[in-house]
Amino acid sequence: MHRTPAGCAQVSGTHCRRPGRRPDRAGRGTPAARGAGEACPGAVLRARDAPGAAAAPPRPAPSRPVLLPPARPSPATSRPCAPRTLPAEAPASAPLAAMAQHFSLAACDVVGFDLDHTLCRYNLPESAPLIYNCFAQFLVKERGYHKELLTVTPEDWDFCCKGLALDLEDGTFIKLADDGTVLRASHGTKMMTPEALAEAYGKKEWKHFVSDTGMPCRSGKYYFYDNYFDLPGALLCARVVDSLTKHNSGQKTFDFWKDIVAGIQHNFKMSAFKENCGLYFPEIKRDPGRYLHSCPESVRKWLRQLKNAGKILLLITSSHSDYCRLLCEYILGNDFADLFDIVITNALKPGFFSHLPSQRPFWTLKNDEEQEVLPSLDKPGWYSQGNAVQLYELLKKMTGKPEPKVVYFGDSMHSDVFPARHYSNWETVLILEELRGQEGGNPEESEPLEKKGKFEEPKAKPLNTLSKKWGSFFIDSISGLENTGDSLVYTWSSKRINTYSTIAIPSIEAIAELPLDYKFTRFSSSNSKTAGYYPLVH
């Protein structure tokens, strides 16, 4: 499992751990060494059976199209950083942006996959309350927070929307436009009025948008929620702000983040899976079918097809080895290891892509425990930690090519797509469940939106892509201009997708029955901003 549902970040030099992972050695837990935070998921006792269990979020509702804005003038994506974009997000994606207009798996030598929410899909209406309760119970029982945190209504889940940022100092959540200005904001779960929004932010860039020169999604000052493991934590943190504000006479500044990190450490010490301790692992082990979706036969067949076509298959996950094994055996079968040439667990992404071999060496494994540091990666196998530099050297030897072409599938912009593109210049496929409403469409019948004389975004489905509180993940209206032609703008999340993703798909299943030489239209400066979504908008 691989993200921090409660929204984990570096706090006072402390790093959060992914399930079953041991602390970094040689002081590699610092933000500078760890890529500004590597996240992990949370969990709790079976949600509906536990005392004070959170109510399950509403089941997905039918999706509906939402208008996309006219394109705003911006630099070509061959220069992935517009002048008003975070400085850290720049150069390495330029070579791919200048390539052909299409992308094909047949042209790739190596196909790599993240595990959680990529190969392994979770049953979100069940996994979200599980994650929420894991941390809520810790805060109430171990840190003395008000027990009201344990009660969640189905309506509360509307707050959860990917693409939000939490200001860790003042407890404010914000939604950014592609130019760094604030589109919507809330203090805790309480949405700010247009008047309050204008007074607090105006038309200026958000204060952290340009000043932070590190990785843009994680900081000691803010946290971006970019995946489904995070979202229950967004709701929890917002309700913590509500609770502290109510019970502490309008508290203005907050220091609860250290307790969130403590909750992660409490539930995910390295031995938790093996010892059956903590709240998350026992529940997943007890009833995996409640929380996990098995890979359909079409996906298993597709993986074998890739293998038979001579592709090298990689599995790179930040989950620890024992949890990875449980997931893969459930979703793919006991012979899952035969599908992959190289399995890398406890990869500590995004550091896997950004760190040098001396900072993040590979480790051997025995009985799912790390054993010895490897000076180099010399042969296929199952390893722990590591780095993309030494992996690529091995791929050169395995393919016999000086520059083998690698594509990597993942669901997190922060952990998967951005670092794989930015540091390794790999092709990247973003798994975006917000597109699941588009599955079943015929891309051959679709034409560019501009030719249709209208602007649309990819159709969306909750949990939660079209929130009543936050609007669409992809686009939004500028406050005060809702009824004008210039009101619709792309979100910062949407901009990052078409800057760092080769293509974006709703699931692996959505492409599993396509021929390997199928030509996907890639995101590029010369295509429409929705061109790289598959199925195409129609």
Coordinates of C-alpha atoms in Angstrom, one line a residue, residues 67-73 455 485-486 488-490:
L67 CA -17.7 22.0 -19.5
L68 CA -14.0 22.5 -20.1
P69 CA -12.7 26.1 -20.4
P70 CA -11.3 27.6 -23.6
A71 CA -7.5 27.1 -23.7
R72 CA -5.7 29.9 -21.9
P73 CA -2.4 31.2 -23.4
F455 CA -15.4 22.1 -24.4
G485 CA -17.5 33.2 -20.7
D486 CA -14.1 33.6 -19.0
L488 CA -13.9 28.3 -16.5
V489 CA -10.2 27.4 -15.9
Y490 CA -8.1 24.3 -15.6

